[in-house]
Amino acid sequence: MRTECQSCSFNFGIKCPDGYTKVTNGSIGVRDCRYTFEVRSYSLSLPGCRHICRKTYLQPQCCPGHWGPDCMECPGGASSPCSGRGSCAEGMGGNGSCSCQKGFGGTACETCADDNLFGPSCSAVCGCVHGVCNSGIAGNGTCECHSAYTGPHCDKPIPECAALLCPEHSRCSPSSEDETKLECKCLPNYKGDGKFCEPINPCLQNICHPHAHCTYLGPNRHSCTCQEGYRGDGHVCLPVDPCQTNFGNCPTKSTVCIYDGPGQSHCECKKHYHNFKPGVGCSVTDICASNNPCHRNAHCTTIAPGQTKCTCRRGYVGDGSTCYGNIMERLRELNTEPRGTWQGRLTSFISLLDKAYAWPLSNLGPFTVLLPTDEGLRGLSNARTS
């Protein structure tokens, strides 16, 4: 982009808008434009200068294994997304979900997709006919038979069990010490000596994720539910970042979403904005009202967040941060400026101009005037006397 065209003399102090860098060589910029200078009842088109500004745009990206605007870790961790058994919807536009390979399931692909599958690849099928299979990724497919059945697949009945009369929650099976003998053993997920069996509560074994609630539903039955502020299947629970979805409902033009913790966030105003209102956003800060950077003889306009435009009033010329009026007015300013370089040193020549050239110097122009100081006039007068 290019800055507004104006007098080359005043162009050295021009700044580029926020986020832009001046690339023009030299202090005055490029002489490739014309600007309009208004003097009283007419306008002049004069050659001017302007600067070239360039903006560098940054394109944020998540590192591998991360997703969403806040780049949260994928299920299973960034080093092994989806436990290495699937692909994560990663990147700034991803939702962090896992697409598991065939046979796997769970939030982080941490389980077999079916309770009847086992092995590291979840490709082997349990063959238990009348029993419970040691299934899952860490399972080996062995069968624990129901009462009155035996064999690797629990498919061989034991007629002799009818006479053993095992109590409730126990089963008749070959003895662990002597397979030719029968004994009563507690059913899977029960504990005891076979004569008295009580259900095992899996919730006491920390079977769920640390950020999940475990609910005991009966023998071999329980449920894992992620706590508030977390999401997942209960065995894997991930913190919910509200900013990851629709920017936490924060208006993106004027606010940013700040993650405070699992399930919690808030909206903050961006730089150069203030006065947040839920569902509406923030208002642009009027720099002209709070910290006017313009000259006293200039109009200030907030044209964009953090960006103002200073325009000298009619009859004045300058870049807005400095505005000069007609020559007579400027001379009086210099002569009365407290602790200024020319304070009290131009009185005599101003008096002379007031008598002879006040009207043209106040109403016409622009002019360039070379004038002597009071010391110079006295020196000239002394020289003539000599």
Short mmCIF file of C-alpha atoms in Angstrom, two decimals:
data_model
loop_
_atom_site.label_atom_id
_atom_site.label_comp_id
_atom_site.label_asym_id
_atom_site.label_seq_id
_atom_site.Cartn_x
_atom_site.Cartn_y
_atom_site.Cartn_z
CA MET A 1 0.00 0.00 0.00
CA ARG A 2 1.00 3.67 -0.35
CA THR A 3 0.54 6.49 2.13
CA GLU A 4 -1.47 9.56 1.29
CA CYS A 5 0.20 12.04 -1.04
CA GLN A 6 1.32 15.27 0.59
CA SER A 7 4.06 17.88 0.57
CA CYS A 8 7.49 16.27 0.36
CA SER A 9 8.70 18.63 3.08
CA PHE A 10 6.34 17.07 5.61
CA ASN A 11 6.59 13.46 4.45
CA PHE A 12 9.65 12.46 6.50
CA GLY A 13 7.59 11.81 9.65
CA ILE A 14 4.83 9.76 8.03
CA LYS A 15 4.32 6.33 9.59
CA CYS A 16 2.84 3.23 8.02
CA PRO A 17 -0.36 1.77 9.53
CA ASP A 18 -0.11 -0.81 12.32
CA GLY A 19 1.34 -4.06 11.01
CA TYR A 20 2.99 -2.43 7.98
CA THR A 21 6.69 -1.67 7.42
CA LYS A 22 8.03 1.29 5.45
CA VAL A 23 10.11 0.04 2.51
CA THR A 24 10.70 3.36 0.75
CA ASN A 25 14.32 4.51 0.69
CA GLY A 26 14.93 8.05 1.88
CA SER A 27 12.95 10.20 4.28
CA ILE A 28 10.52 11.82 1.87
CA GLY A 29 9.42 8.69 -0.02
CA VAL A 30 8.61 8.59 -3.72
CA ARG A 31 7.89 11.69 -5.82
CA ASP A 32 5.11 10.18 -7.92
CA CYS A 33 1.91 11.98 -6.97
CA ARG A 34 0.13 15.31 -6.62
CA TYR A 35 -1.84 16.69 -3.70
CA THR A 36 -4.35 19.52 -3.36
CA PHE A 37 -3.52 22.53 -1.19
CA GLU A 38 -6.48 24.76 -0.38
CA VAL A 39 -5.82 28.42 0.22
CA ARG A 40 -8.79 30.52 1.15
CA SER A 41 -11.12 30.46 -1.86
CA TYR A 42 -9.04 28.45 -4.32
CA SER A 43 -7.09 25.19 -4.54
CA LEU A 44 -3.63 24.38 -5.85
CA SER A 45 -2.49 21.04 -7.29
CA LEU A 46 1.11 20.56 -6.24
CA PRO A 47 3.68 17.78 -6.74
CA GLY A 48 4.05 15.64 -3.65
CA CYS A 49 5.54 12.51 -2.12
CA ARG A 50 4.33 9.31 -0.51
CA HIS A 51 5.78 6.20 1.10
CA ILE A 52 5.36 2.54 0.14
CA CYS A 53 4.36 0.23 3.01
CA ARG A 54 4.40 -3.56 3.05
CA LYS A 55 2.68 -5.98 5.38
CA THR A 56 3.92 -9.48 6.18
CA TYR A 57 1.13 -11.97 6.86
CA LEU A 58 1.83 -14.85 9.24
CA GLN A 59 0.10 -18.17 8.61
CA PRO A 60 -0.07 -20.05 11.91
CA GLN A 61 0.02 -23.84 11.75
CA CYS A 62 -0.23 -26.56 14.37
CA CYS A 63 2.70 -28.90 14.90
CA PRO A 64 2.06 -32.55 13.91
CA GLY A 65 -0.19 -34.32 16.38
CA HIS A 66 -2.09 -31.16 17.38
CA TRP A 67 -5.43 -29.72 16.30
CA GLY A 68 -7.70 -26.66 16.44
CA PRO A 69 -7.06 -22.93 16.94
CA ASP A 70 -5.29 -23.61 20.27
CA CYS A 71 -3.36 -26.62 18.87
CA MET A 72 -4.39 -29.15 21.52
CA GLU A 73 -2.82 -32.61 21.53
CA CYS A 74 -4.53 -35.36 19.55
CA PRO A 75 -5.99 -38.32 21.50
CA GLY A 76 -3.17 -40.66 22.43
CA GLY A 77 -0.64 -37.81 22.62
CA ALA A 78 1.24 -35.77 20.03
CA SER A 79 4.06 -38.29 19.79
CA SER A 80 1.67 -41.13 18.96
CA PRO A 81 -1.65 -39.72 17.77
CA CYS A 82 -4.55 -42.15 18.03
CA SER A 83 -2.18 -44.60 19.77
CA GLY A 84 -0.52 -45.24 16.41
CA ARG A 85 -3.61 -47.15 15.27
CA GLY A 86 -5.43 -44.47 13.32
CA SER A 87 -5.25 -40.95 11.91
CA CYS A 88 -6.08 -37.76 13.79
CA ALA A 89 -8.02 -34.89 12.23
CA GLU A 90 -5.18 -32.49 13.06
CA GLY A 91 -4.30 -28.97 11.99
CA MET A 92 -5.92 -25.59 12.67
CA GLY A 93 -9.13 -26.70 11.00
CA GLY A 94 -9.23 -30.23 12.47
CA ASN A 95 -11.53 -31.43 15.23
CA GLY A 96 -9.10 -33.84 16.92
CA SER A 97 -11.12 -36.98 16.27
CA CYS A 98 -9.46 -40.32 15.48
CA SER A 99 -10.29 -42.42 12.44
CA CYS A 100 -9.21 -45.85 13.66
CA GLN A 101 -7.78 -48.62 11.54
CA LYS A 102 -9.88 -51.70 10.92
CA GLY A 103 -10.49 -53.65 14.11
CA PHE A 104 -9.72 -50.78 16.53
CA GLY A 105 -12.04 -48.44 18.39
CA GLY A 106 -12.22 -45.97 21.26
CA THR A 107 -11.47 -42.27 21.52
CA ALA A 108 -7.74 -42.86 21.02
CA CYS A 109 -8.06 -46.21 19.17
CA GLU A 110 -6.97 -47.78 22.46
CA THR A 111 -9.36 -50.78 22.32
CA CYS A 112 -10.59 -53.41 19.94
CA ALA A 113 -13.70 -52.35 18.07
CA ASP A 114 -15.52 -55.56 19.09
CA ASP A 115 -15.52 -57.34 22.46
CA ASN A 116 -14.98 -60.63 20.61
CA LEU A 117 -11.62 -59.57 19.12
CA PHE A 118 -8.19 -59.89 20.70
CA GLY A 119 -4.47 -59.47 20.06
CA PRO A 120 -2.22 -56.47 19.22
CA SER A 121 -3.87 -56.10 15.81
CA CYS A 122 -7.41 -56.88 17.05
CA SER A 123 -7.72 -59.30 14.14
CA ALA A 124 -8.14 -62.62 16.02
CA VAL A 125 -11.65 -63.76 16.93
CA CYS A 126 -12.48 -65.38 20.25
CA GLY A 127 -13.78 -68.94 19.97
CA CYS A 128 -15.42 -69.40 23.38
CA VAL A 129 -18.74 -71.23 23.01
CA HIS A 130 -19.78 -71.41 26.67
CA GLY A 131 -17.35 -69.10 28.41
CA VAL A 132 -15.74 -65.70 28.75
CA CYS A 133 -12.90 -64.74 26.41
CA ASN A 134 -9.76 -62.90 27.45
CA SER A 135 -10.26 -60.33 24.69
CA GLY A 136 -8.89 -56.90 23.88
CA ILE A 137 -5.52 -55.62 22.64
CA ALA A 138 -3.70 -57.16 25.60
CA GLY A 139 -5.85 -60.32 25.58
CA ASN A 140 -4.66 -63.75 24.46
CA GLY A 141 -8.05 -65.26 23.53
CA THR A 142 -8.12 -67.90 26.32
CA CYS A 143 -11.54 -68.99 27.54
CA GLU A 144 -12.83 -69.16 31.09
CA CYS A 145 -15.66 -71.70 30.89
CA HIS A 146 -19.13 -71.47 32.31
CA SER A 147 -20.34 -74.11 34.71
CA ALA A 148 -20.34 -77.72 33.42
CA TYR A 149 -18.21 -76.97 30.36
CA THR A 150 -14.54 -77.51 29.63
CA GLY A 151 -12.08 -77.52 26.75
CA PRO A 152 -10.08 -74.78 25.00
CA HIS A 153 -13.30 -73.40 23.53
CA CYS A 154 -15.60 -74.33 26.42
CA ASP A 155 -17.58 -76.56 24.07
CA LYS A 156 -17.25 -79.89 25.96
CA PRO A 157 -19.99 -80.57 28.53
CA ILE A 158 -19.22 -82.19 31.92
CA PRO A 159 -22.23 -84.42 32.81
CA GLU A 160 -20.81 -85.19 36.27
CA CYS A 161 -21.30 -81.56 37.32
CA ALA A 162 -25.00 -82.20 37.87
CA ALA A 163 -24.20 -84.07 41.09
CA LEU A 164 -21.82 -81.42 42.46
CA LEU A 165 -24.59 -78.83 43.08
CA CYS A 166 -22.38 -75.72 43.00
CA PRO A 167 -23.91 -72.71 44.82
CA GLU A 168 -25.06 -69.49 43.21
CA HIS A 169 -22.41 -67.46 41.38
CA SER A 170 -20.10 -70.46 41.13
CA ARG A 171 -19.44 -73.02 38.43
CA CYS A 172 -18.43 -76.63 38.15
CA SER A 173 -15.10 -77.18 36.45
CA PRO A 174 -12.04 -79.46 36.57
CA SER A 175 -9.84 -78.91 39.61
CA SER A 176 -6.81 -76.69 39.15
CA GLU A 177 -4.68 -79.28 40.94
CA ASP A 178 -6.13 -82.50 39.47
CA GLU A 179 -8.10 -82.30 36.24
CA THR A 180 -9.67 -85.71 36.92
CA LYS A 181 -11.56 -84.17 39.81
CA LEU A 182 -14.30 -81.54 39.78
CA GLU A 183 -14.69 -78.57 42.05
CA CYS A 184 -16.78 -75.40 42.42
CA LYS A 185 -15.06 -72.19 41.38
CA CYS A 186 -16.40 -68.64 41.44
CA LEU A 187 -17.75 -67.34 38.13
CA PRO A 188 -15.72 -64.75 36.21
CA ASN A 189 -15.93 -61.34 37.91
CA TYR A 190 -16.74 -62.97 41.25
CA LYS A 191 -14.35 -63.78 44.07
CA GLY A 192 -14.41 -66.37 46.84
CA ASP A 193 -13.63 -70.02 47.58
CA GLY A 194 -16.26 -71.51 45.30
CA LYS A 195 -18.65 -72.19 48.19
CA PHE A 196 -19.34 -68.49 48.70
CA CYS A 197 -18.80 -65.99 45.85
CA GLU A 198 -19.33 -62.25 45.82
CA PRO A 199 -19.22 -59.90 42.83
CA ILE A 200 -16.05 -57.96 42.08
CA ASN A 201 -16.54 -54.19 41.73
CA PRO A 202 -14.33 -53.18 38.76
CA CYS A 203 -14.64 -49.52 39.81
CA LEU A 204 -12.36 -50.29 42.76
CA GLN A 205 -9.60 -51.26 40.32
CA ASN A 206 -9.22 -47.80 38.72
CA ILE A 207 -10.47 -49.20 35.45
CA CYS A 208 -11.57 -45.78 34.13
CA HIS A 209 -9.55 -42.71 33.20
CA PRO A 210 -8.42 -40.48 36.12
CA HIS A 211 -10.81 -37.79 34.87
CA ALA A 212 -13.79 -40.16 34.56
CA HIS A 213 -16.54 -41.37 36.89
CA CYS A 214 -16.98 -45.14 37.21
CA THR A 215 -20.48 -46.50 37.83
CA TYR A 216 -20.90 -50.12 38.99
CA LEU A 217 -23.82 -51.73 37.16
CA GLY A 218 -23.52 -55.32 38.41
CA PRO A 219 -21.21 -58.32 37.90
CA ASN A 220 -19.00 -57.65 34.89
CA ARG A 221 -20.91 -54.46 34.20
CA HIS A 222 -19.76 -50.91 34.69
CA SER A 223 -19.67 -47.61 32.82
CA CYS A 224 -17.00 -44.93 32.56
CA THR A 225 -18.15 -41.35 32.00
CA CYS A 226 -15.78 -38.45 31.54
CA GLN A 227 -16.06 -35.68 34.10
CA GLU A 228 -17.51 -32.28 33.24
CA GLY A 229 -15.06 -30.35 31.11
CA TYR A 230 -13.66 -33.52 29.51
CA ARG A 231 -14.67 -35.61 26.51
CA GLY A 232 -14.00 -39.19 25.48
CA ASP A 233 -15.13 -42.75 26.07
CA GLY A 234 -14.33 -42.80 29.78
CA HIS A 235 -11.18 -44.85 29.28
CA VAL A 236 -9.57 -41.90 27.52
CA CYS A 237 -10.74 -38.42 28.61
CA LEU A 238 -9.42 -35.26 26.97
CA PRO A 239 -9.87 -31.70 28.27
CA VAL A 240 -12.54 -29.73 26.42
CA ASP A 241 -11.24 -26.40 25.12
CA PRO A 242 -14.31 -24.28 24.23
CA CYS A 243 -12.05 -22.07 22.09
CA GLN A 244 -11.51 -25.03 19.72
CA THR A 245 -15.17 -24.96 18.63
CA ASN A 246 -16.49 -21.82 16.94
CA PHE A 247 -13.82 -19.80 18.79
CA GLY A 248 -15.73 -20.23 22.05
CA ASN A 249 -18.57 -18.11 20.59
CA CYS A 250 -16.29 -15.06 20.80
CA PRO A 251 -16.82 -12.57 17.92
CA THR A 252 -13.59 -13.03 15.96
CA LYS A 253 -13.44 -9.49 14.57
CA SER A 254 -12.92 -7.79 17.93
CA THR A 255 -12.17 -10.51 20.50
CA VAL A 256 -9.99 -13.55 21.16
CA CYS A 257 -10.98 -16.67 23.09
CA ILE A 258 -8.82 -17.46 26.13
CA TYR A 259 -8.67 -21.06 27.41
CA ASP A 260 -8.95 -21.09 31.22
CA GLY A 261 -9.06 -24.84 31.85
CA PRO A 262 -11.11 -27.93 31.00
CA GLY A 263 -14.51 -26.75 29.76
CA GLN A 264 -13.82 -23.10 30.63
CA SER A 265 -12.89 -20.05 28.59
CA HIS A 266 -13.58 -16.34 28.28
CA CYS A 267 -13.50 -13.63 25.61
CA GLU A 268 -10.99 -10.79 25.71
CA CYS A 269 -10.89 -7.65 23.59
CA LYS A 270 -8.20 -7.49 20.93
CA LYS A 271 -5.64 -4.69 20.95
CA HIS A 272 -7.26 -1.32 20.16
CA TYR A 273 -10.70 -2.60 21.25
CA HIS A 274 -12.53 -2.19 24.57
CA ASN A 275 -15.86 -2.58 26.39
CA PHE A 276 -16.70 -6.26 25.76
CA LYS A 277 -20.38 -7.21 25.53
CA PRO A 278 -21.35 -10.93 25.41
CA GLY A 279 -22.61 -11.97 22.01
CA VAL A 280 -21.74 -8.57 20.52
CA GLY A 281 -18.00 -8.17 20.96
CA CYS A 282 -15.86 -5.13 21.68
CA SER A 283 -15.96 -1.55 20.45
CA VAL A 284 -13.11 0.11 18.56
CA THR A 285 -11.13 2.39 20.87
CA ASP A 286 -11.39 5.98 19.66
CA ILE A 287 -7.76 7.05 19.88
CA CYS A 288 -8.71 10.60 18.92
CA ALA A 289 -10.83 10.87 22.06
CA SER A 290 -8.41 9.16 24.46
CA ASN A 291 -4.96 10.11 23.13
CA ASN A 292 -5.18 12.48 20.18
CA PRO A 293 -1.86 12.29 18.27
CA CYS A 294 -2.70 15.10 15.87
CA HIS A 295 -1.67 18.77 15.82
CA ARG A 296 -3.96 21.29 17.48
CA ASN A 297 -4.80 22.67 14.02
CA ALA A 298 -5.69 19.26 12.58
CA HIS A 299 -8.77 17.05 12.52
CA CYS A 300 -8.30 13.57 14.01
CA THR A 301 -10.24 10.57 12.67
CA THR A 302 -10.01 6.97 13.87
CA ILE A 303 -10.17 5.13 10.54
CA ALA A 304 -9.34 1.60 11.75
CA PRO A 305 -8.41 -0.16 15.01
CA GLY A 306 -5.23 1.51 16.24
CA GLN A 307 -5.03 3.74 13.17
CA THR A 308 -5.78 7.45 12.97
CA LYS A 309 -5.78 9.99 10.19
CA CYS A 310 -4.62 13.53 10.93
CA THR A 311 -5.75 16.15 8.41
CA CYS A 312 -4.74 19.76 8.70
CA ARG A 313 -7.65 22.15 8.85
CA ARG A 314 -8.52 24.36 5.89
CA GLY A 315 -5.90 27.03 5.46
CA TYR A 316 -3.16 24.94 7.07
CA VAL A 317 -0.58 22.68 5.51
CA GLY A 318 1.38 19.75 6.95
CA ASP A 319 1.20 16.06 7.71
CA GLY A 320 -1.42 16.40 10.44
CA SER A 321 1.03 15.88 13.27
CA THR A 322 2.43 19.28 12.37
CA CYS A 323 0.26 21.91 10.65
CA TYR A 324 1.37 25.32 9.50
CA GLY A 325 -0.93 28.25 8.72
CA ASN A 326 -0.10 31.28 6.61
CA ILE A 327 3.37 32.72 6.90
CA MET A 328 2.35 35.62 9.14
CA GLU A 329 0.70 33.28 11.62
CA ARG A 330 3.68 30.92 11.57
CA LEU A 331 6.15 33.75 12.16
CA ARG A 332 4.17 34.90 15.19
CA GLU A 333 4.14 31.33 16.54
CA LEU A 334 7.90 31.02 16.19
CA ASN A 335 8.49 34.41 17.79
CA THR A 336 6.34 33.58 20.85
CA GLU A 337 7.12 29.88 21.26
CA PRO A 338 8.26 29.36 24.91
CA ARG A 339 11.97 28.48 25.02
CA GLY A 340 11.91 28.18 21.24
CA THR A 341 14.93 28.85 19.06
CA TRP A 342 13.38 32.01 17.59
CA GLN A 343 11.53 33.32 20.64
CA GLY A 344 11.68 37.15 20.63
CA ARG A 345 14.14 37.23 17.75
CA LEU A 346 11.75 38.07 14.89
CA THR A 347 9.80 40.98 16.37
CA SER A 348 11.28 43.74 14.19
CA PHE A 349 10.82 42.00 10.84
CA ILE A 350 7.27 40.85 11.74
CA SER A 351 6.44 44.49 12.48
CA LEU A 352 7.82 45.46 9.09
CA LEU A 353 5.83 42.76 7.27
CA ASP A 354 2.65 43.76 9.10
CA LYS A 355 2.95 47.25 7.69
CA ALA A 356 3.82 46.33 4.12
CA TYR A 357 2.88 42.70 3.26
CA ALA A 358 0.39 41.47 5.88
CA TRP A 359 -2.53 40.89 3.49
CA PRO A 360 -0.76 38.91 0.70
CA LEU A 361 1.24 36.85 3.18
CA SER A 362 -1.93 36.02 5.13
CA ASN A 363 -4.25 35.32 2.21
CA LEU A 364 -2.13 34.14 -0.72
CA GLY A 365 0.66 31.60 -1.12
CA PRO A 366 2.22 29.22 -0.57
CA PHE A 367 5.39 31.28 -0.17
CA THR A 368 8.96 30.78 0.92
CA VAL A 369 10.24 33.76 2.87
CA LEU A 370 13.82 34.41 3.99
CA LEU A 371 13.95 36.89 6.84
CA PRO A 372 16.60 38.32 9.14
CA THR A 373 16.48 38.10 12.91
CA ASP A 374 16.41 41.17 15.08
CA GLU A 375 20.15 40.76 15.57
CA GLY A 376 20.62 40.67 11.83
CA LEU A 377 18.63 43.86 11.32
CA ARG A 378 20.64 45.66 14.00
CA GLY A 379 23.86 44.47 12.38
CA LEU A 380 22.67 45.73 9.00
CA SER A 381 21.71 49.09 10.50
CA ASN A 382 25.10 49.46 12.20
CA ALA A 383 26.88 48.60 8.98
CA ARG A 384 25.02 51.32 7.10
CA THR A 385 25.77 53.84 9.85
CA SER A 386 29.44 52.99 9.67
#
